[in-house]
Amino acid sequence: MMIRPTRILLQVRNAHSATWKKNPHLDAIIRVDHAGELGADRIYAGQMAVLGNTAEGPTIKHMWEQEIKHREKFEELISKYRVRPTVMTPLWNIAGFALGAGTALLGKEAAMACTVAVETVIVDHYNDQLRTLMEDPNIDKEILETITKFRDEEQEHHDTGIDHGAEQAPFYKALTEVIKTGCKVAIAISKKV
């Protein structure tokens, strides 16, 4: 005996067809990108708490404002595509602020080194996602355009960090490698949990 969908179920499916036909990787992509943009928002909040009234303040504020827009867009996509956010959100909130404030307390160069490290990982991460999305013949153009735009802005943040003395931070190589590793771990966790 075959059970046929009720009329109301068919109406719901048609009204939300994007969620029924989506790329199987889309949940993980939206979840992890939302978590990452939340983390970036909090990193810049921490940097602004320490360096907001310095000469670097306007530069950090500009990058922070872009990250807020990124986070807001992924919050919109989480709702639109009915994606469960990562359960790690409270931890990423605290960790992001602590990382931003902690590196800023080491000096503007360390704050910029933090930016360079995070954005290096995020640009690579977004490029991997773009390759995955491009394999889908029914590519979601909104997601593709969003990630492309945000990837380009993250690259600008990386370049800004370099231009503002990131490489002059004490123990630059060690600092950036530790931060990159932390970002990669956070990405792996946020995809799943």
Short mmCIF file of N, CA and C in Angstrom, two decimals:
data_model
loop_
_atom_site.label_atom_id
_atom_site.label_comp_id
_atom_site.label_asym_id
_atom_site.label_seq_id
_atom_site.Cartn_x
_atom_site.Cartn_y
_atom_site.Cartn_z
N MET A 1 0.84 -1.18 0.00
CA MET A 1 0.00 0.00 0.00
C MET A 1 0.89 1.25 0.00
N MET A 2 0.67 2.11 -0.96
CA MET A 2 1.46 3.33 -1.07
C MET A 2 0.70 4.50 -0.45
N ILE A 3 1.39 5.23 0.39
CA ILE A 3 0.79 6.40 1.02
C ILE A 3 1.13 7.62 0.18
N ARG A 4 0.10 8.34 -0.20
CA ARG A 4 0.31 9.54 -1.01
C ARG A 4 0.39 10.76 -0.11
N PRO A 5 1.25 11.71 -0.50
CA PRO A 5 1.34 12.94 0.31
C PRO A 5 0.00 13.67 0.31
N THR A 6 -0.32 14.21 1.44
CA THR A 6 -1.55 14.98 1.53
C THR A 6 -1.40 16.27 0.75
N ARG A 7 -2.53 16.85 0.44
CA ARG A 7 -2.54 18.10 -0.32
C ARG A 7 -1.74 19.19 0.40
N ILE A 8 -1.90 19.28 1.71
CA ILE A 8 -1.18 20.32 2.46
C ILE A 8 0.32 20.08 2.44
N LEU A 9 0.75 18.81 2.51
CA LEU A 9 2.18 18.50 2.44
C LEU A 9 2.74 18.93 1.09
N LEU A 10 1.99 18.68 0.02
CA LEU A 10 2.45 19.10 -1.31
C LEU A 10 2.56 20.61 -1.40
N GLN A 11 1.62 21.32 -0.79
CA GLN A 11 1.68 22.79 -0.79
C GLN A 11 2.90 23.28 -0.02
N VAL A 12 3.20 22.66 1.10
CA VAL A 12 4.37 23.04 1.89
C VAL A 12 5.64 22.77 1.09
N ARG A 13 5.71 21.59 0.47
CA ARG A 13 6.89 21.27 -0.35
C ARG A 13 7.10 22.29 -1.45
N ASN A 14 6.02 22.64 -2.16
CA ASN A 14 6.14 23.61 -3.24
C ASN A 14 6.54 24.99 -2.72
N ALA A 15 5.99 25.37 -1.59
CA ALA A 15 6.32 26.68 -1.01
C ALA A 15 7.77 26.76 -0.56
N HIS A 16 8.33 25.62 -0.20
CA HIS A 16 9.71 25.57 0.30
C HIS A 16 10.57 24.67 -0.57
N SER A 17 10.38 24.78 -1.89
CA SER A 17 11.08 23.86 -2.80
C SER A 17 12.59 23.97 -2.68
N ALA A 18 13.11 25.15 -2.36
CA ALA A 18 14.57 25.30 -2.23
C ALA A 18 15.11 24.37 -1.16
N THR A 19 14.37 24.19 -0.08
CA THR A 19 14.85 23.34 1.00
C THR A 19 14.71 21.86 0.66
N TRP A 20 13.83 21.52 -0.27
CA TRP A 20 13.64 20.11 -0.62
C TRP A 20 14.63 19.65 -1.68
N LYS A 21 15.17 20.56 -2.47
CA LYS A 21 16.05 20.21 -3.59
C LYS A 21 17.49 20.65 -3.36
N LYS A 22 17.84 21.02 -2.17
CA LYS A 22 19.14 21.63 -1.96
C LYS A 22 20.29 20.64 -2.05
N ASN A 23 21.44 21.19 -2.35
CA ASN A 23 22.68 20.44 -2.41
C ASN A 23 22.90 19.72 -1.08
N PRO A 24 23.31 18.45 -1.11
CA PRO A 24 23.48 17.72 0.15
C PRO A 24 24.56 18.32 1.07
N HIS A 25 25.44 19.15 0.53
CA HIS A 25 26.49 19.78 1.33
C HIS A 25 26.05 21.11 1.93
N LEU A 26 24.88 21.58 1.51
CA LEU A 26 24.47 22.93 1.86
C LEU A 26 24.27 23.14 3.36
N ASP A 27 23.70 22.16 4.06
CA ASP A 27 23.53 22.32 5.51
C ASP A 27 24.86 22.58 6.20
N ALA A 28 25.85 21.75 5.89
CA ALA A 28 27.17 21.91 6.52
C ALA A 28 27.81 23.23 6.12
N ILE A 29 27.66 23.62 4.86
CA ILE A 29 28.24 24.88 4.38
C ILE A 29 27.63 26.06 5.14
N ILE A 30 26.32 26.11 5.21
CA ILE A 30 25.67 27.24 5.88
C ILE A 30 25.98 27.22 7.38
N ARG A 31 25.94 26.04 7.99
CA ARG A 31 26.21 25.93 9.44
C ARG A 31 27.61 26.43 9.76
N VAL A 32 28.61 25.93 9.03
CA VAL A 32 30.00 26.28 9.35
C VAL A 32 30.29 27.74 9.00
N ASP A 33 29.70 28.24 7.93
CA ASP A 33 29.94 29.64 7.57
C ASP A 33 29.28 30.59 8.56
N HIS A 34 28.11 30.23 9.04
CA HIS A 34 27.48 31.03 10.08
C HIS A 34 28.37 31.07 11.32
N ALA A 35 28.86 29.91 11.73
CA ALA A 35 29.73 29.84 12.90
C ALA A 35 31.00 30.67 12.68
N GLY A 36 31.57 30.58 11.50
CA GLY A 36 32.79 31.32 11.20
C GLY A 36 32.58 32.82 11.20
N GLU A 37 31.47 33.25 10.64
CA GLU A 37 31.20 34.69 10.61
C GLU A 37 30.85 35.21 12.00
N LEU A 38 30.20 34.39 12.81
CA LEU A 38 29.98 34.77 14.21
C LEU A 38 31.33 34.92 14.91
N GLY A 39 32.22 33.95 14.70
CA GLY A 39 33.55 34.01 15.31
C GLY A 39 34.31 35.25 14.88
N ALA A 40 34.24 35.57 13.59
CA ALA A 40 34.93 36.76 13.07
C ALA A 40 34.35 38.04 13.68
N ASP A 41 33.03 38.09 13.77
CA ASP A 41 32.37 39.23 14.40
C ASP A 41 32.92 39.41 15.82
N ARG A 42 33.01 38.34 16.57
CA ARG A 42 33.47 38.41 17.96
C ARG A 42 34.97 38.74 18.05
N ILE A 43 35.77 38.23 17.11
CA ILE A 43 37.20 38.57 17.10
C ILE A 43 37.38 40.08 16.95
N TYR A 44 36.66 40.65 15.97
CA TYR A 44 36.79 42.10 15.76
C TYR A 44 36.20 42.88 16.94
N ALA A 45 35.15 42.36 17.58
CA ALA A 45 34.62 43.02 18.78
C ALA A 45 35.69 43.06 19.87
N GLY A 46 36.42 41.97 20.03
CA GLY A 46 37.50 41.93 21.02
C GLY A 46 38.62 42.89 20.67
N GLN A 47 38.97 42.95 19.39
CA GLN A 47 40.01 43.88 18.96
C GLN A 47 39.58 45.33 19.17
N MET A 48 38.31 45.61 18.89
CA MET A 48 37.81 46.98 19.08
C MET A 48 37.78 47.35 20.55
N ALA A 49 37.50 46.39 21.42
CA ALA A 49 37.46 46.68 22.87
C ALA A 49 38.83 47.15 23.35
N VAL A 50 39.88 46.67 22.71
CA VAL A 50 41.24 47.03 23.13
C VAL A 50 41.82 48.17 22.29
N LEU A 51 41.61 48.10 20.98
CA LEU A 51 42.28 49.04 20.06
C LEU A 51 41.34 50.06 19.42
N GLY A 52 40.08 50.06 19.85
CA GLY A 52 39.09 50.93 19.21
C GLY A 52 39.43 52.41 19.23
N ASN A 53 40.12 52.86 20.26
CA ASN A 53 40.46 54.28 20.36
C ASN A 53 41.89 54.59 19.93
N THR A 54 42.48 53.70 19.16
CA THR A 54 43.84 53.92 18.64
C THR A 54 43.76 54.26 17.16
N ALA A 55 44.90 54.48 16.56
CA ALA A 55 44.96 54.77 15.12
C ALA A 55 44.43 53.61 14.29
N GLU A 56 44.50 52.38 14.82
CA GLU A 56 44.01 51.19 14.09
C GLU A 56 42.50 51.03 14.21
N GLY A 57 41.87 51.76 15.13
CA GLY A 57 40.44 51.62 15.38
C GLY A 57 39.57 51.70 14.13
N PRO A 58 39.71 52.73 13.30
CA PRO A 58 38.85 52.83 12.11
C PRO A 58 39.03 51.66 11.14
N THR A 59 40.24 51.16 11.00
CA THR A 59 40.50 50.03 10.11
C THR A 59 39.81 48.78 10.65
N ILE A 60 39.97 48.53 11.94
CA ILE A 60 39.33 47.37 12.56
C ILE A 60 37.82 47.51 12.49
N LYS A 61 37.32 48.71 12.74
CA LYS A 61 35.87 48.95 12.71
C LYS A 61 35.31 48.65 11.32
N HIS A 62 36.01 49.06 10.27
CA HIS A 62 35.55 48.79 8.90
C HIS A 62 35.45 47.28 8.65
N MET A 63 36.48 46.54 9.05
CA MET A 63 36.45 45.09 8.84
C MET A 63 35.34 44.46 9.68
N TRP A 64 35.17 44.95 10.91
CA TRP A 64 34.14 44.42 11.80
C TRP A 64 32.75 44.63 11.19
N GLU A 65 32.52 45.81 10.64
CA GLU A 65 31.20 46.10 10.04
C GLU A 65 30.89 45.14 8.90
N GLN A 66 31.91 44.79 8.11
CA GLN A 66 31.70 43.80 7.05
C GLN A 66 31.38 42.43 7.65
N GLU A 67 32.08 42.06 8.70
CA GLU A 67 31.83 40.75 9.33
C GLU A 67 30.43 40.68 9.94
N ILE A 68 29.96 41.78 10.47
CA ILE A 68 28.59 41.82 11.01
C ILE A 68 27.60 41.54 9.88
N LYS A 69 27.82 42.16 8.72
CA LYS A 69 26.94 41.91 7.56
C LYS A 69 27.02 40.45 7.12
N HIS A 70 28.22 39.88 7.15
CA HIS A 70 28.38 38.46 6.79
C HIS A 70 27.57 37.59 7.75
N ARG A 71 27.73 37.85 9.05
CA ARG A 71 27.00 37.06 10.06
C ARG A 71 25.50 37.19 9.85
N GLU A 72 25.04 38.41 9.64
CA GLU A 72 23.60 38.63 9.44
C GLU A 72 23.08 37.87 8.22
N LYS A 73 23.86 37.85 7.15
CA LYS A 73 23.44 37.13 5.94
C LYS A 73 23.34 35.63 6.23
N PHE A 74 24.32 35.08 6.95
CA PHE A 74 24.24 33.65 7.24
C PHE A 74 23.14 33.34 8.25
N GLU A 75 22.79 34.28 9.12
CA GLU A 75 21.64 34.08 9.99
C GLU A 75 20.36 34.01 9.15
N GLU A 76 20.29 34.84 8.13
CA GLU A 76 19.15 34.81 7.20
C GLU A 76 19.10 33.46 6.47
N LEU A 77 20.26 32.99 6.00
CA LEU A 77 20.30 31.71 5.27
C LEU A 77 19.99 30.52 6.16
N ILE A 78 20.41 30.59 7.42
CA ILE A 78 20.09 29.51 8.38
C ILE A 78 18.58 29.37 8.48
N SER A 79 17.89 30.48 8.56
CA SER A 79 16.43 30.46 8.66
C SER A 79 15.80 30.02 7.34
N LYS A 80 16.24 30.60 6.25
CA LYS A 80 15.66 30.30 4.94
C LYS A 80 15.79 28.82 4.58
N TYR A 81 16.96 28.25 4.83
CA TYR A 81 17.22 26.86 4.46
C TYR A 81 17.00 25.88 5.61
N ARG A 82 16.51 26.41 6.73
CA ARG A 82 16.18 25.56 7.89
C ARG A 82 17.37 24.71 8.32
N VAL A 83 18.48 25.36 8.50
CA VAL A 83 19.71 24.68 8.91
C VAL A 83 19.89 24.85 10.41
N ARG A 84 20.22 23.78 11.07
CA ARG A 84 20.49 23.82 12.51
C ARG A 84 21.85 24.49 12.72
N PRO A 85 21.91 25.57 13.52
CA PRO A 85 23.23 26.17 13.81
C PRO A 85 24.07 25.22 14.64
N THR A 86 25.35 25.44 14.67
CA THR A 86 26.22 24.62 15.49
C THR A 86 25.89 24.81 16.97
N VAL A 87 25.98 23.72 17.72
CA VAL A 87 25.77 23.82 19.16
C VAL A 87 26.95 24.50 19.83
N MET A 88 28.01 24.73 19.09
CA MET A 88 29.22 25.36 19.62
C MET A 88 29.13 26.88 19.63
N THR A 89 28.02 27.43 19.19
CA THR A 89 27.88 28.89 19.09
C THR A 89 28.29 29.63 20.37
N PRO A 90 27.83 29.22 21.56
CA PRO A 90 28.26 29.97 22.76
C PRO A 90 29.78 29.94 22.98
N LEU A 91 30.39 28.80 22.69
CA LEU A 91 31.85 28.70 22.85
C LEU A 91 32.57 29.57 21.82
N TRP A 92 32.11 29.53 20.56
CA TRP A 92 32.77 30.35 19.52
C TRP A 92 32.60 31.83 19.83
N ASN A 93 31.48 32.20 20.43
CA ASN A 93 31.24 33.58 20.82
C ASN A 93 32.32 34.04 21.80
N ILE A 94 32.53 33.26 22.84
CA ILE A 94 33.52 33.60 23.87
C ILE A 94 34.95 33.49 23.33
N ALA A 95 35.22 32.40 22.62
CA ALA A 95 36.57 32.17 22.10
C ALA A 95 36.97 33.26 21.10
N GLY A 96 36.03 33.65 20.26
CA GLY A 96 36.32 34.70 19.28
C GLY A 96 36.68 36.01 19.96
N PHE A 97 35.88 36.41 20.93
CA PHE A 97 36.17 37.67 21.64
C PHE A 97 37.51 37.58 22.35
N ALA A 98 37.76 36.45 23.02
CA ALA A 98 39.03 36.28 23.75
C ALA A 98 40.22 36.32 22.80
N LEU A 99 40.09 35.69 21.64
CA LEU A 99 41.18 35.71 20.66
C LEU A 99 41.43 37.13 20.16
N GLY A 100 40.36 37.85 19.84
CA GLY A 100 40.52 39.22 19.36
C GLY A 100 41.13 40.13 20.42
N ALA A 101 40.57 40.08 21.62
CA ALA A 101 41.09 40.94 22.69
C ALA A 101 42.49 40.53 23.10
N GLY A 102 42.73 39.23 23.18
CA GLY A 102 44.04 38.73 23.59
C GLY A 102 45.15 39.13 22.64
N THR A 103 44.90 38.98 21.35
CA THR A 103 45.94 39.38 20.39
C THR A 103 46.09 40.90 20.37
N ALA A 104 45.00 41.63 20.54
CA ALA A 104 45.08 43.10 20.57
C ALA A 104 45.89 43.57 21.78
N LEU A 105 45.77 42.86 22.91
CA LEU A 105 46.56 43.22 24.09
C LEU A 105 48.05 43.03 23.85
N LEU A 106 48.40 42.15 22.92
CA LEU A 106 49.81 41.96 22.55
C LEU A 106 50.31 43.08 21.65
N GLY A 107 49.39 43.88 21.13
CA GLY A 107 49.77 45.00 20.26
C GLY A 107 49.03 44.94 18.93
N LYS A 108 49.04 46.06 18.24
CA LYS A 108 48.31 46.15 16.97
C LYS A 108 48.84 45.15 15.95
N GLU A 109 50.15 44.91 15.98
CA GLU A 109 50.72 43.95 15.01
C GLU A 109 50.19 42.55 15.26
N ALA A 110 50.07 42.16 16.53
CA ALA A 110 49.54 40.83 16.86
C ALA A 110 48.06 40.73 16.47
N ALA A 111 47.32 41.82 16.66
CA ALA A 111 45.91 41.83 16.23
C ALA A 111 45.82 41.64 14.73
N MET A 112 46.69 42.31 14.01
CA MET A 112 46.69 42.17 12.55
C MET A 112 47.19 40.78 12.13
N ALA A 113 48.12 40.21 12.90
CA ALA A 113 48.57 38.84 12.62
C ALA A 113 47.41 37.86 12.80
N CYS A 114 46.59 38.11 13.81
CA CYS A 114 45.38 37.30 14.03
C CYS A 114 44.48 37.39 12.81
N THR A 115 44.25 38.60 12.32
CA THR A 115 43.43 38.80 11.13
C THR A 115 43.99 38.04 9.95
N VAL A 116 45.28 38.15 9.72
CA VAL A 116 45.92 37.46 8.59
C VAL A 116 45.74 35.95 8.72
N ALA A 117 45.96 35.41 9.90
CA ALA A 117 45.85 33.96 10.11
C ALA A 117 44.42 33.48 9.86
N VAL A 118 43.47 34.16 10.48
CA VAL A 118 42.06 33.75 10.32
C VAL A 118 41.63 33.86 8.87
N GLU A 119 41.94 34.98 8.24
CA GLU A 119 41.48 35.19 6.87
C GLU A 119 42.17 34.25 5.88
N THR A 120 43.41 33.86 6.14
CA THR A 120 44.08 32.88 5.28
C THR A 120 43.29 31.58 5.25
N VAL A 121 42.90 31.12 6.43
CA VAL A 121 42.14 29.87 6.52
C VAL A 121 40.77 30.04 5.89
N ILE A 122 40.12 31.17 6.14
CA ILE A 122 38.76 31.37 5.65
C ILE A 122 38.72 31.50 4.13
N VAL A 123 39.68 32.18 3.55
CA VAL A 123 39.72 32.30 2.08
C VAL A 123 39.88 30.91 1.47
N ASP A 124 40.78 30.11 2.00
CA ASP A 124 40.95 28.73 1.50
C ASP A 124 39.67 27.93 1.69
N HIS A 125 39.05 28.08 2.84
CA HIS A 125 37.81 27.37 3.16
C HIS A 125 36.69 27.76 2.18
N TYR A 126 36.53 29.05 1.94
CA TYR A 126 35.51 29.51 0.99
C TYR A 126 35.81 29.01 -0.42
N ASN A 127 37.08 29.00 -0.82
CA ASN A 127 37.43 28.47 -2.14
C ASN A 127 37.06 27.00 -2.27
N ASP A 128 37.30 26.22 -1.22
CA ASP A 128 36.91 24.80 -1.23
C ASP A 128 35.40 24.67 -1.38
N GLN A 129 34.66 25.51 -0.66
CA GLN A 129 33.20 25.46 -0.75
C GLN A 129 32.71 25.84 -2.15
N LEU A 130 33.33 26.84 -2.74
CA LEU A 130 32.94 27.25 -4.08
C LEU A 130 33.16 26.13 -5.08
N ARG A 131 34.26 25.40 -4.95
CA ARG A 131 34.50 24.26 -5.84
C ARG A 131 33.42 23.19 -5.65
N THR A 132 33.05 22.93 -4.40
CA THR A 132 32.01 21.95 -4.11
C THR A 132 30.68 22.39 -4.72
N LEU A 133 30.32 23.63 -4.53
CA LEU A 133 29.05 24.14 -5.05
C LEU A 133 29.01 24.12 -6.58
N MET A 134 30.13 24.38 -7.22
CA MET A 134 30.18 24.43 -8.68
C MET A 134 29.97 23.05 -9.30
N GLU A 135 30.17 21.99 -8.51
CA GLU A 135 29.95 20.64 -9.01
C GLU A 135 28.46 20.31 -9.13
N ASP A 136 27.62 21.09 -8.49
CA ASP A 136 26.18 20.85 -8.47
C ASP A 136 25.55 21.46 -9.71
N PRO A 137 24.88 20.63 -10.57
CA PRO A 137 24.26 21.19 -11.78
C PRO A 137 23.09 22.14 -11.45
N ASN A 138 22.52 21.99 -10.26
CA ASN A 138 21.43 22.87 -9.81
C ASN A 138 21.96 23.87 -8.78
N ILE A 139 23.08 24.45 -9.11
CA ILE A 139 23.78 25.33 -8.18
C ILE A 139 22.86 26.42 -7.63
N ASP A 140 22.99 26.66 -6.36
CA ASP A 140 22.22 27.71 -5.70
C ASP A 140 22.99 29.02 -5.91
N LYS A 141 22.47 29.84 -6.80
CA LYS A 141 23.19 31.07 -7.18
C LYS A 141 23.32 32.05 -6.02
N GLU A 142 22.32 32.13 -5.16
CA GLU A 142 22.40 33.05 -4.02
C GLU A 142 23.57 32.66 -3.11
N ILE A 143 23.68 31.38 -2.80
CA ILE A 143 24.76 30.91 -1.94
C ILE A 143 26.11 31.13 -2.63
N LEU A 144 26.18 30.80 -3.91
CA LEU A 144 27.42 30.97 -4.67
C LEU A 144 27.87 32.43 -4.68
N GLU A 145 26.95 33.34 -4.96
CA GLU A 145 27.29 34.76 -4.99
C GLU A 145 27.67 35.29 -3.61
N THR A 146 26.97 34.81 -2.59
CA THR A 146 27.26 35.24 -1.22
C THR A 146 28.67 34.82 -0.82
N ILE A 147 28.99 33.56 -1.04
CA ILE A 147 30.31 33.07 -0.64
C ILE A 147 31.41 33.73 -1.45
N THR A 148 31.18 33.95 -2.73
CA THR A 148 32.18 34.62 -3.58
C THR A 148 32.45 36.03 -3.07
N LYS A 149 31.39 36.78 -2.79
CA LYS A 149 31.54 38.16 -2.29
C LYS A 149 32.27 38.17 -0.95
N PHE A 150 31.86 37.29 -0.05
CA PHE A 150 32.47 37.27 1.28
C PHE A 150 33.92 36.81 1.20
N ARG A 151 34.22 35.86 0.33
CA ARG A 151 35.61 35.42 0.15
C ARG A 151 36.48 36.58 -0.28
N ASP A 152 35.98 37.39 -1.21
CA ASP A 152 36.74 38.54 -1.69
C ASP A 152 36.96 39.57 -0.58
N GLU A 153 35.96 39.77 0.27
CA GLU A 153 36.12 40.70 1.39
C GLU A 153 37.08 40.15 2.44
N GLU A 154 37.06 38.83 2.66
CA GLU A 154 38.01 38.23 3.61
C GLU A 154 39.44 38.37 3.08
N GLN A 155 39.61 38.26 1.77
CA GLN A 155 40.94 38.47 1.19
C GLN A 155 41.40 39.91 1.40
N GLU A 156 40.49 40.85 1.29
CA GLU A 156 40.82 42.26 1.57
C GLU A 156 41.27 42.42 3.02
N HIS A 157 40.59 41.74 3.95
CA HIS A 157 40.97 41.82 5.37
C HIS A 157 42.38 41.26 5.56
N HIS A 158 42.67 40.14 4.92
CA HIS A 158 44.01 39.56 4.98
C HIS A 158 45.04 40.58 4.52
N ASP A 159 44.79 41.17 3.36
CA ASP A 159 45.73 42.13 2.79
C ASP A 159 45.88 43.37 3.67
N THR A 160 44.78 43.79 4.28
CA THR A 160 44.83 44.93 5.21
C THR A 160 45.72 44.59 6.40
N GLY A 161 45.58 43.37 6.92
CA GLY A 161 46.42 42.94 8.03
C GLY A 161 47.90 43.00 7.68
N ILE A 162 48.25 42.52 6.51
CA ILE A 162 49.65 42.57 6.05
C ILE A 162 50.10 44.02 5.94
N ASP A 163 49.26 44.86 5.33
CA ASP A 163 49.60 46.27 5.13
C ASP A 163 49.75 47.03 6.45
N HIS A 164 49.12 46.53 7.52
CA HIS A 164 49.16 47.21 8.82
C HIS A 164 50.11 46.53 9.82
N GLY A 165 51.11 45.84 9.31
CA GLY A 165 52.19 45.40 10.16
C GLY A 165 52.07 44.02 10.80
N ALA A 166 51.19 43.18 10.29
CA ALA A 166 51.01 41.85 10.89
C ALA A 166 52.33 41.09 11.01
N GLU A 167 53.15 41.17 9.99
CA GLU A 167 54.39 40.38 9.97
C GLU A 167 55.44 40.90 10.95
N GLN A 168 55.19 42.07 11.56
CA GLN A 168 56.09 42.59 12.57
C GLN A 168 55.68 42.16 13.99
N ALA A 169 54.62 41.37 14.09
CA ALA A 169 54.17 40.89 15.41
C ALA A 169 55.23 39.98 16.01
N PRO A 170 55.38 40.03 17.33
CA PRO A 170 56.32 39.11 17.98
C PRO A 170 55.89 37.66 17.70
N PHE A 171 56.85 36.85 17.33
CA PHE A 171 56.58 35.43 17.05
C PHE A 171 55.47 35.24 16.02
N TYR A 172 55.53 36.06 14.95
CA TYR A 172 54.50 36.07 13.92
C TYR A 172 54.19 34.67 13.41
N LYS A 173 55.21 33.94 13.00
CA LYS A 173 55.00 32.62 12.40
C LYS A 173 54.31 31.68 13.39
N ALA A 174 54.80 31.61 14.61
CA ALA A 174 54.20 30.73 15.62
C ALA A 174 52.77 31.16 15.95
N LEU A 175 52.57 32.45 16.13
CA LEU A 175 51.25 32.98 16.46
C LEU A 175 50.25 32.64 15.37
N THR A 176 50.61 32.90 14.13
CA THR A 176 49.66 32.66 13.03
C THR A 176 49.40 31.16 12.84
N GLU A 177 50.41 30.33 13.04
CA GLU A 177 50.19 28.88 12.88
C GLU A 177 49.25 28.34 13.95
N VAL A 178 49.39 28.82 15.18
CA VAL A 178 48.48 28.38 16.25
C VAL A 178 47.05 28.83 15.93
N ILE A 179 46.89 30.06 15.49
CA ILE A 179 45.55 30.57 15.18
C ILE A 179 44.96 29.82 13.98
N LYS A 180 45.76 29.56 12.96
CA LYS A 180 45.27 28.80 11.80
C LYS A 180 44.80 27.41 12.21
N THR A 181 45.56 26.76 13.06
CA THR A 181 45.17 25.42 13.52
C THR A 181 43.85 25.49 14.29
N GLY A 182 43.73 26.47 15.16
CA GLY A 182 42.48 26.64 15.90
C GLY A 182 41.29 26.86 14.96
N CYS A 183 41.49 27.65 13.93
CA CYS A 183 40.42 27.90 12.96
C CYS A 183 40.02 26.62 12.23
N LYS A 184 41.02 25.84 11.83
CA LYS A 184 40.73 24.59 11.12
C LYS A 184 39.98 23.61 12.01
N VAL A 185 40.33 23.55 13.27
CA VAL A 185 39.62 22.68 14.22
C VAL A 185 38.18 23.17 14.39
N ALA A 186 38.00 24.47 14.55
CA ALA A 186 36.66 25.03 14.70
C ALA A 186 35.80 24.74 13.47
N ILE A 187 36.39 24.83 12.28
CA ILE A 187 35.66 24.53 11.05
C ILE A 187 35.22 23.07 11.03
N ALA A 188 36.14 22.17 11.34
CA ALA A 188 35.82 20.74 11.33
C ALA A 188 34.70 20.41 12.33
N ILE A 189 34.77 20.99 13.50
CA ILE A 189 33.74 20.75 14.51
C ILE A 189 32.39 21.33 14.09
N SER A 190 32.42 22.55 13.58
CA SER A 190 31.16 23.24 13.24
C SER A 190 30.44 22.61 12.05
N LYS A 191 31.15 21.91 11.19
CA LYS A 191 30.49 21.22 10.08
C LYS A 191 29.57 20.12 10.60
N LYS A 192 29.98 19.50 11.68
CA LYS A 192 29.27 18.31 12.18
C LYS A 192 28.35 18.56 13.37
N VAL A 193 28.83 19.38 14.29
CA VAL A 193 28.11 19.51 15.59
C VAL A 193 27.25 20.76 15.62
#
